[in-house]
Amino acid sequence: MTSEDTRNGEDRQGSRLGALAVKAFGPIVYSLRLRRFIRRYYPQLIGIGVLGVITSARSYITPLITRQIIDVAYPSRDLRMLLVLSGIMIGLSLLSVVLGSYANYLRVYTGNLISYRVRMKVFRALHRVPVSYVESHQSGMLLERIARDAETAGSILASIVPKLISLVLTVLITIVIMAKISTLVALLVLAFLPLYYIFTSVLAIKLRRWQKLVRTKDEELTTKAVEAIQGVPTARLFGVGEWLKSKYRGLLRDRIKMSFGMFRARMIWGNLGWSVSYGWGVLLTVGGWYLVFKDRLSLGDAVALGMYIPLLLKPADEALKFYQFLISSSVPTQRVIEVLDEASAAGRKVRTKEHRITENILLDHVTFSYPESNWELRDLSLDLRAGTSTVIIGATGSGKTTLLRLLAGTYDTYQGDILADGMSLRDAELTGYLRNVAMVMPENFFFSGSIMENLLIARPHLAEQDVRHAAGILGLDEWLESLSNGYDTLMGVGGIRLSSGQMQKISVLRAMLKEPHILLLDEITSAMDVESERKVLDGLYALLPEECITVITTHRLTLTT
């Protein structure tokens, strides 16, 4: 074997060890990356851990009391000692109940606060990530991020500090007491723990793989459920209800198979670990009685040690179960970190004191294509000056909407450069840039609430008379007043149903109330009649700020006159 073969073998072994280290310590690293959410709650979390140890004091003292009863009180028939020791046990039980109740209250209260912070952070992050990130993921996945993944990550963060404090102190206290009684038995118990750790670690790693598959399938199920609910009219119109059911049924069956795979892994490796633990416990118990028969231990010592062995194995078992929990929950934790990293990357841009775009937007040899698509917007150069309006005319699929999305900062995977007042959009902070931009699409999104609330989302403190004035210029005030509750008519779920043309009119009004410096209009009159189109366009040009950069895309020549 050559030296190169030896080096290659060592490299492969190092890669395997590195992969194993990632599997073993990855969950802990993920949790540490989110530690900023619990810094302000360290006192409460430490208190919960200490209370947990104090609450368990009964478990540490009971074996010692039992030893005293067997070795001292019973042989001497000391009834008074028996009553005193029994009273101590009862008092410790009552104290454990009181402190345990308070610790549980503090745990739930602090856990909810931490989960609240994590969920709000993820929610805000999803509004800061690039639109391309949102569009490249299923809606079910994003819902899972806000709901289940954030909730799980919050639960992990709320439990990790108290659990570590409780486990470490419990193990140390138990080992010290056992060593005082019999050093040999304590060493034998400690020698068993690595073997038990191996079995439970293998189980945890296998569970993590299955957990990831199950979570992915849950996201697909959520997405299909959302599509099925939103697409009920289309499904009925085209008679595809059975097709949707079959797709959903197939996903459910796959999810059940994965759940059973996780169950089998838990049964096989969990029972194997339990068998090893139980067998070792029996062996230690027999060994303890052997020492009694050889007069190396008193009967009380043997009983106390028998009671301490489960106490020592219990924190070890809890530690390993907690590690399993970390591994199986590392999937949602990792996904929460992914969203936060995406939002952080979007925020690590050049921040300018003045966000207003006053000169121009320059497209410098821009080339863009969508993933898995042969279509390409190629080598486009365009200088859009402040105070000008540019109309882009083209057939369906020619790239008009893509151009507007590029100008809105939706995509950053293009070649070439897009500069706003000389600053590249790749370097500019997107939130600051978008304060300049208003965009109207053929289909626009409205939030559940009144028409007035939707109109004021960009400028919530704008006076009502200013809204009515702008609506009058666009020829919309009379129509809006004629609705059942005027401007306070509800939209969205449970609200009024508007036609596509009416939605476009409200979208134009909403965009103009923002007083944008960059106005992007995509087929804004495609659902309007000729008269409405002319009124809206005349009003739009009347409301445009003088320095506004306006880009209109259309396939209708009427917008050019």
XYZ file of C-alpha atoms in Angstrom:
561
model
C 0.000 0.000 0.000
C 1.400 3.367 -1.002
C 1.554 6.433 1.216
C -1.118 8.061 -0.964
C -3.486 5.135 -0.358
C -2.834 5.482 3.350
C -3.620 9.198 3.244
C -6.817 8.532 1.264
C -7.875 5.933 3.816
C -7.192 8.356 6.639
C -9.166 11.070 4.823
C -12.145 8.726 4.404
C -11.968 7.731 8.049
C -11.750 11.379 9.036
C -14.803 12.169 6.876
C -16.769 9.357 8.541
C -15.772 10.593 11.987
C -16.699 14.134 10.974
C -20.115 12.996 9.746
C -20.655 11.074 12.982
C -19.672 14.140 15.007
C -22.166 16.259 13.059
C -24.919 13.729 13.774
C -23.960 13.500 17.431
C -23.399 17.169 18.266
C -25.416 18.902 15.525
C -28.612 19.136 17.649
C -26.684 20.780 20.482
C -25.100 23.275 18.059
C -28.511 24.150 16.614
C -29.884 24.802 20.104
C -26.872 26.934 21.046
C -27.406 29.099 17.973
C -30.837 30.046 19.322
C -29.626 30.797 22.861
C -30.248 34.525 22.416
C -33.956 33.836 22.897
C -33.418 32.666 26.499
C -30.757 35.073 27.791
C -33.247 37.307 29.580
C -34.850 34.226 31.195
C -31.677 32.648 32.637
C -32.672 33.386 36.285
C -36.074 31.717 35.839
C -34.611 28.735 33.981
C -31.861 28.217 36.573
C -34.484 28.464 39.300
C -36.594 25.799 37.585
C -33.577 23.472 37.434
C -32.681 24.011 41.100
C -36.310 23.521 42.162
C -36.316 20.261 40.234
C -33.336 19.023 42.248
C -34.879 20.140 45.567
C -38.166 18.494 44.624
C -36.274 15.242 44.088
C -34.630 15.426 47.528
C -37.156 12.870 48.796
C -35.739 10.348 46.326
C -32.171 10.831 47.626
C -33.055 10.759 51.316
C -35.578 7.896 51.281
C -32.915 5.170 50.745
C -30.867 6.561 53.644
C -33.943 6.597 55.868
C -34.742 3.042 54.791
C -31.204 1.964 55.691
C -31.579 3.512 59.147
C -34.859 1.712 59.700
C -33.422 -1.668 58.668
C -30.012 -1.384 60.368
C -30.906 0.650 63.486
C -34.600 1.138 64.247
C -35.757 -2.414 63.507
C -33.005 -4.329 65.362
C -33.414 -2.092 68.447
C -37.197 -1.985 68.133
C -36.974 1.839 68.469
C -40.570 2.899 67.711
C -39.808 6.571 68.318
C -37.054 6.582 65.674
C -39.403 4.829 63.253
C -42.083 7.520 63.759
C -39.550 10.363 63.370
C -38.116 8.895 60.180
C -41.618 8.276 58.805
C -42.570 11.877 59.604
C -39.510 13.129 57.733
C -40.543 11.093 54.675
C -44.102 12.478 54.815
C -42.797 16.044 55.198
C -40.453 15.599 52.250
C -43.359 14.295 50.154
C -45.510 17.338 50.973
C -42.592 19.688 50.255
C -42.014 17.969 46.912
C -45.662 18.473 45.951
C -45.610 22.206 46.795
C -42.262 22.949 45.157
C -43.097 20.727 42.180
C -46.342 22.628 41.553
C -44.538 25.968 41.662
C -41.753 24.666 39.392
C -44.342 23.441 36.871
C -46.086 26.817 36.921
C -42.786 28.639 36.387
C -41.841 26.168 33.629
C -45.097 26.657 31.727
C -45.043 30.450 32.137
C -41.413 30.854 31.052
C -41.825 28.311 28.249
C -44.751 30.238 26.794
C -42.758 33.478 26.879
C -39.833 31.856 25.050
C -42.115 30.190 22.485
C -43.820 33.549 21.916
C -40.462 35.208 21.178
C -39.390 32.440 18.791
C -42.686 32.393 16.886
C -42.754 36.172 16.539
C -39.141 36.180 15.367
C -39.896 33.537 12.721
C -43.042 35.408 11.663
C -41.107 38.651 11.226
C -38.282 36.810 9.468
C -40.662 35.361 6.872
C -41.643 38.938 6.011
C -37.985 39.886 5.541
C -36.753 36.950 3.456
C -36.511 37.468 -0.311
C -39.746 36.834 -2.180
C -37.860 34.277 -4.262
C -37.367 32.216 -1.081
C -41.108 32.280 -0.367
C -41.994 31.388 -3.944
C -39.517 28.489 -4.024
C -41.123 26.776 -1.002
C -44.531 25.231 -0.572
C -47.097 27.179 1.432
C -47.467 24.209 3.778
C -43.764 24.361 4.576
C -43.971 28.039 5.525
C -47.016 27.388 7.714
C -45.103 24.590 9.444
C -42.205 26.996 10.074
C -44.445 29.523 11.861
C -46.531 26.983 13.752
C -44.978 23.625 14.628
C -41.276 24.240 13.985
C -41.154 27.492 15.961
C -43.204 25.944 18.776
C -40.873 22.928 18.991
C -37.779 25.119 18.986
C -39.277 27.196 21.800
C -39.979 24.049 23.838
C -36.377 22.892 23.426
C -34.977 26.255 24.514
C -37.275 26.398 27.540
C -36.236 22.935 28.744
C -32.530 22.669 27.973
C -31.142 24.801 30.849
C -33.374 23.375 33.646
C -32.843 19.849 32.370
C -29.048 20.167 32.288
C -28.921 21.662 35.800
C -31.251 19.014 37.194
C -29.448 16.109 35.536
C -25.930 17.205 36.480
C -26.778 17.883 40.135
C -28.832 14.689 40.425
C -26.040 12.519 39.028
C -23.393 14.140 41.237
C -25.486 13.818 44.401
C -26.377 10.179 43.680
C -22.784 9.195 42.835
C -21.451 10.820 46.025
C -24.014 9.043 48.220
C -23.454 5.667 46.514
C -19.685 6.035 46.785
C -20.067 6.704 50.518
C -21.971 3.417 50.862
C -19.929 1.266 48.430
C -17.282 2.547 46.033
C -17.212 -0.768 44.152
C -20.934 -0.752 43.333
C -20.776 2.916 42.307
C -17.921 2.188 39.885
C -19.773 -0.796 38.397
C -22.855 1.356 37.765
C -20.776 4.068 36.118
C -19.028 1.488 33.917
C -22.390 0.463 32.460
C -23.466 3.936 31.332
C -21.349 4.158 28.102
C -22.897 0.921 26.774
C -26.391 2.195 27.476
C -25.462 5.493 25.814
C -24.449 3.690 22.606
C -27.822 1.981 22.237
C -29.850 5.111 22.898
C -27.646 7.241 20.604
C -28.181 4.848 17.696
C -31.909 5.000 18.369
C -31.842 8.830 18.465
C -30.004 9.092 15.137
C -32.437 6.687 13.460
C -35.398 8.569 14.888
C -34.018 11.853 13.551
C -33.933 10.458 10.010
C -37.527 9.259 10.274
C -38.586 12.500 11.952
C -37.230 14.499 9.007
C -39.164 12.352 6.525
C -42.371 12.655 8.549
C -42.011 16.457 8.832
C -41.466 16.775 5.087
C -44.577 14.709 4.427
C -46.551 16.846 6.914
C -45.587 19.938 4.929
C -46.828 18.329 1.713
C -50.088 17.364 3.434
C -50.591 20.914 4.715
C -49.906 22.326 1.254
C -52.397 19.957 -0.376
C -55.008 20.764 2.260
C -54.574 24.519 1.646
C -54.808 23.999 -2.118
C -57.893 21.811 -1.726
C -59.665 24.432 0.387
C -58.709 27.376 -1.814
C -59.409 25.455 -5.013
C -62.885 24.122 -4.180
C -64.650 26.126 -6.946
C -62.070 25.081 -9.558
C -62.140 21.452 -8.409
C -65.923 21.322 -8.752
C -65.882 23.107 -12.109
C -63.389 20.684 -13.634
C -64.603 17.651 -11.725
C -61.219 16.863 -10.160
C -62.456 16.261 -6.607
C -61.621 12.556 -6.797
C -58.180 13.336 -8.180
C -57.474 15.636 -5.225
C -58.711 12.947 -2.831
C -56.432 10.339 -4.378
C -53.411 12.666 -4.102
C -54.180 13.415 -0.463
C -54.844 9.739 0.260
C -51.471 8.794 -1.218
C -49.668 11.372 0.940
C -51.473 10.114 4.047
C -50.469 6.530 3.294
C -46.831 7.549 2.835
C -46.954 9.432 6.126
C -48.390 6.398 7.935
C -45.639 4.179 6.509
C -43.002 6.617 7.757
C -44.642 6.756 11.185
C -44.518 2.960 11.398
C -40.855 3.055 10.344
C -40.152 5.416 13.233
C -42.176 3.153 15.554
C -40.172 0.066 14.499
C -36.869 1.851 15.131
C -38.109 2.935 18.556
C -39.311 -0.580 19.419
C -36.158 -2.414 18.290
C -33.465 -0.144 19.678
C -35.517 1.067 22.639
C -36.294 -2.471 23.832
C -32.718 -3.516 23.220
C -31.477 -0.646 25.388
C -34.083 -1.468 28.052
C -33.033 -5.142 28.052
C -29.394 -4.210 28.575
C -30.355 -1.781 31.340
C -32.623 -4.298 33.075
C -30.061 -7.103 32.819
C -27.354 -4.890 34.274
C -29.671 -3.847 37.108
C -30.375 -7.495 37.949
C -26.653 -8.272 37.880
C -25.889 -5.408 40.243
C -28.684 -6.434 42.595
C -27.398 -10.009 42.753
C -23.868 -8.676 43.299
C -25.079 -6.508 46.145
C -26.741 -9.433 47.917
C -23.574 -11.460 47.392
C -21.649 -8.780 49.298
C -24.245 -8.996 52.070
C -23.764 -12.772 52.312
C -20.001 -12.181 52.522
C -20.563 -9.594 55.315
C -19.046 -6.821 53.207
C -22.328 -4.875 53.213
C -25.054 -4.527 55.783
C -28.605 -5.421 54.859
C -29.581 -1.751 55.036
C -26.671 -0.766 52.762
C -27.717 -3.358 50.191
C -31.326 -2.145 50.191
C -30.207 1.488 49.959
C -27.861 0.706 47.071
C -30.655 -1.168 45.333
C -32.777 1.952 45.629
C -29.966 4.228 44.424
C -29.144 2.210 41.300
C -32.446 3.195 39.566
C -31.917 6.760 40.812
C -28.552 6.882 39.062
C -29.836 5.211 35.934
C -32.880 7.499 35.885
C -30.953 10.778 35.286
C -28.768 8.936 32.788
C -31.918 7.664 31.092
C -33.472 11.143 31.197
C -30.289 12.669 29.794
C -30.272 10.212 26.926
C -33.996 10.686 26.308
C -33.430 14.431 26.309
C -30.618 13.927 23.815
C -33.019 11.836 21.706
C -35.486 14.706 21.974
C -32.816 17.146 20.816
C -31.930 14.950 17.843
C -35.505 14.250 16.786
C -36.350 17.947 17.262
C -33.234 19.200 15.494
C -35.138 19.093 12.196
C -37.602 21.882 13.161
C -34.818 23.730 14.987
C -32.644 23.593 11.876
C -35.536 24.873 9.763
C -36.145 27.778 12.127
C -32.443 28.665 11.844
C -32.729 28.458 8.044
C -35.503 31.066 8.000
C -33.660 33.329 10.458
C -30.453 33.043 8.419
C -32.294 33.923 5.211
C -33.808 36.989 6.873
C -30.450 37.933 8.405
C -28.708 37.647 5.042
C -31.379 39.875 3.497
C -30.837 42.413 6.288
C -27.028 42.470 6.080
C -27.056 45.066 3.331
C -25.818 48.616 2.993
C -28.150 50.851 4.991
C -28.556 54.367 3.652
C -29.786 57.293 5.732
C -32.041 58.444 2.915
C -34.103 55.712 1.272
C -35.692 57.971 -1.325
C -34.787 57.206 -4.945
C -34.480 60.533 -6.766
C -32.382 59.974 -9.909
C -32.781 56.748 -11.859
C -32.851 52.965 -11.968
C -30.308 51.433 -14.318
C -30.456 47.869 -15.648
C -26.946 47.032 -16.781
C -26.812 43.984 -19.095
C -29.243 41.987 -16.971
C -29.808 38.318 -17.787
C -32.257 36.207 -15.814
C -33.897 32.799 -16.067
C -36.094 30.717 -13.791
C -34.831 27.399 -12.389
C -35.616 24.410 -14.616
C -36.765 26.688 -17.447
C -35.394 27.235 -20.934
C -36.833 30.757 -21.093
C -34.387 33.602 -20.511
C -34.488 37.382 -20.237
C -31.189 38.133 -21.951
C -28.763 41.081 -21.793
C -31.317 43.768 -20.984
C -30.051 47.319 -20.470
C -32.474 50.083 -19.573
C -32.148 53.531 -17.979
C -35.335 54.592 -16.160
C -35.115 58.261 -15.206
C -36.987 60.039 -12.415
C -40.110 61.850 -13.635
C -40.575 59.589 -16.683
C -43.102 56.907 -17.574
C -42.055 53.863 -19.571
C -44.520 51.511 -21.238
C -43.330 47.970 -21.984
C -45.413 46.250 -24.668
C -45.118 42.546 -25.381
C -46.961 39.310 -25.867
C -47.899 36.968 -23.059
C -44.775 35.180 -21.761
C -42.346 37.744 -23.152
C -40.996 38.665 -19.694
C -42.927 41.821 -18.799
C -43.900 40.647 -15.312
C -40.418 39.243 -14.732
C -38.946 42.672 -15.484
C -41.200 44.331 -12.890
C -40.336 41.680 -10.314
C -36.647 42.312 -10.896
C -37.214 46.043 -10.379
C -39.106 45.223 -7.164
C -36.126 43.277 -5.811
C -37.952 39.938 -5.884
C -35.026 38.066 -7.439
C -31.296 38.450 -6.890
C -30.067 35.516 -8.988
C -29.640 37.553 -12.178
C -26.453 38.307 -14.066
C -25.449 41.895 -14.678
C -26.586 44.559 -12.247
C -29.562 46.719 -11.254
C -28.659 50.063 -9.691
C -30.924 52.533 -7.905
C -29.281 55.950 -7.731
C -25.953 54.202 -8.316
C -26.386 51.569 -5.570
C -26.712 47.920 -6.567
C -29.929 46.276 -5.373
C -27.806 43.309 -4.284
C -26.090 45.581 -1.749
C -29.040 47.749 -0.740
C -31.194 46.836 2.241
C -34.391 45.535 0.626
C -36.801 46.967 3.224
C -35.408 50.453 2.748
C -35.526 50.159 -1.036
C -39.111 48.894 -1.040
C -40.255 52.003 0.824
C -39.923 53.659 -2.568
C -41.861 51.034 -4.503
C -45.551 50.453 -5.171
C -46.654 47.638 -7.444
C -50.001 46.660 -8.959
C -50.451 43.227 -10.498
C -53.320 41.681 -12.486
C -54.180 39.700 -9.338
C -53.556 41.445 -6.030
C -53.672 40.276 -2.439
C -55.887 41.909 0.181
C -55.902 41.257 3.906
C -59.026 40.376 5.854
C -60.461 43.666 7.075
C -62.181 46.748 5.718
C -61.417 48.422 2.396
C -60.113 51.458 4.305
C -57.718 49.289 6.341
C -56.335 47.756 3.148
C -55.926 51.173 1.551
C -53.960 52.514 4.522
C -51.513 49.623 5.044
C -48.556 51.717 3.787
C -49.624 54.980 5.474
C -51.892 54.092 8.416
C -52.057 57.677 9.720
C -53.264 59.231 6.472
C -56.405 61.322 6.952
C -59.692 59.937 5.617
C -60.321 63.056 3.513
C -57.006 62.482 1.705
C -58.103 58.941 0.855
C -61.443 60.196 -0.447
C -59.709 62.929 -2.466
C -57.435 60.420 -4.210
C -60.371 58.061 -4.798
C -62.323 60.935 -6.367
C -59.500 61.749 -8.790
C -59.426 58.069 -9.852
C -63.219 58.077 -10.244
C -63.714 55.554 -7.423
C -65.184 57.576 -4.551
C -68.804 57.365 -5.703
C -68.582 53.622 -6.287
C -66.906 52.970 -2.909
C -69.563 55.016 -1.111
C -72.283 52.960 -2.776
C -71.085 49.751 -1.106
C -73.006 48.408 1.879
C -70.717 50.037 4.485
C -68.812 52.397 2.217
C -65.074 52.432 2.864
C -65.644 50.245 5.945
C -67.006 47.358 3.863
C -65.166 44.168 4.806
C -62.934 42.317 2.365
C -61.376 38.863 2.487
C -62.835 35.970 4.476
C -66.469 36.703 5.322
C -66.377 40.007 3.428
C -67.713 41.396 0.165
C -66.865 39.597 -3.072
C -65.482 41.979 -5.688
C -64.937 41.480 -9.377
C -61.423 41.380 -10.849
C -61.880 44.881 -12.269
C -63.002 46.262 -8.905
C -60.022 44.637 -7.194
C -57.702 46.269 -9.721
C -59.217 49.681 -9.040
C -58.696 49.349 -5.287
C -55.131 48.123 -5.912
C -54.341 51.212 -7.983
C -55.774 53.477 -5.286
C -53.744 51.680 -2.595
C -50.564 52.094 -4.628
C -51.130 55.811 -5.234
C -51.828 56.503 -1.546
C -48.285 55.278 -0.799
C -46.928 58.196 -2.884
C -44.268 55.965 -4.430
C -41.023 57.030 -6.063
C -41.090 53.871 -8.180
C -44.461 52.751 -9.543
C -44.676 49.341 -11.241
C -47.935 48.566 -13.035
C -48.505 45.151 -14.601
C -51.584 44.859 -16.853
C -53.491 47.018 -14.378
C -56.529 47.524 -16.626
C -56.777 44.005 -18.043
C -60.093 43.413 -16.210
C -61.566 46.907 -16.723
C -63.918 48.204 -19.373
C -62.777 51.013 -21.675
C -64.470 53.814 -19.727
C -63.118 52.663 -16.350
C -59.681 52.237 -17.872
C -59.574 55.808 -19.121
C -60.777 57.267 -15.774
C -58.236 55.288 -13.794
C -55.350 56.159 -16.130
C -56.220 59.869 -16.166
C -56.468 59.907 -12.373
C -53.264 57.916 -12.024
C -51.217 60.395 -14.029
C -52.787 63.262 -12.091
C -51.719 61.722 -8.761
C -48.184 60.731 -9.792
C -45.411 62.502 -7.844
C -43.215 64.608 -10.129
C -40.053 62.547 -9.580
C -41.760 59.161 -9.774
C -40.266 56.473 -12.020
C -43.237 54.726 -13.644
C -43.045 51.447 -15.548
C -46.195 50.051 -17.152
C -46.373 46.663 -18.845
C -49.218 45.809 -21.180
C -50.166 44.053 -24.383
C -52.827 46.708 -25.119
C -51.812 49.667 -27.264
C -54.482 51.902 -25.645
C -52.186 52.476 -22.668
C -49.620 54.200 -24.885
C -51.923 57.034 -25.926
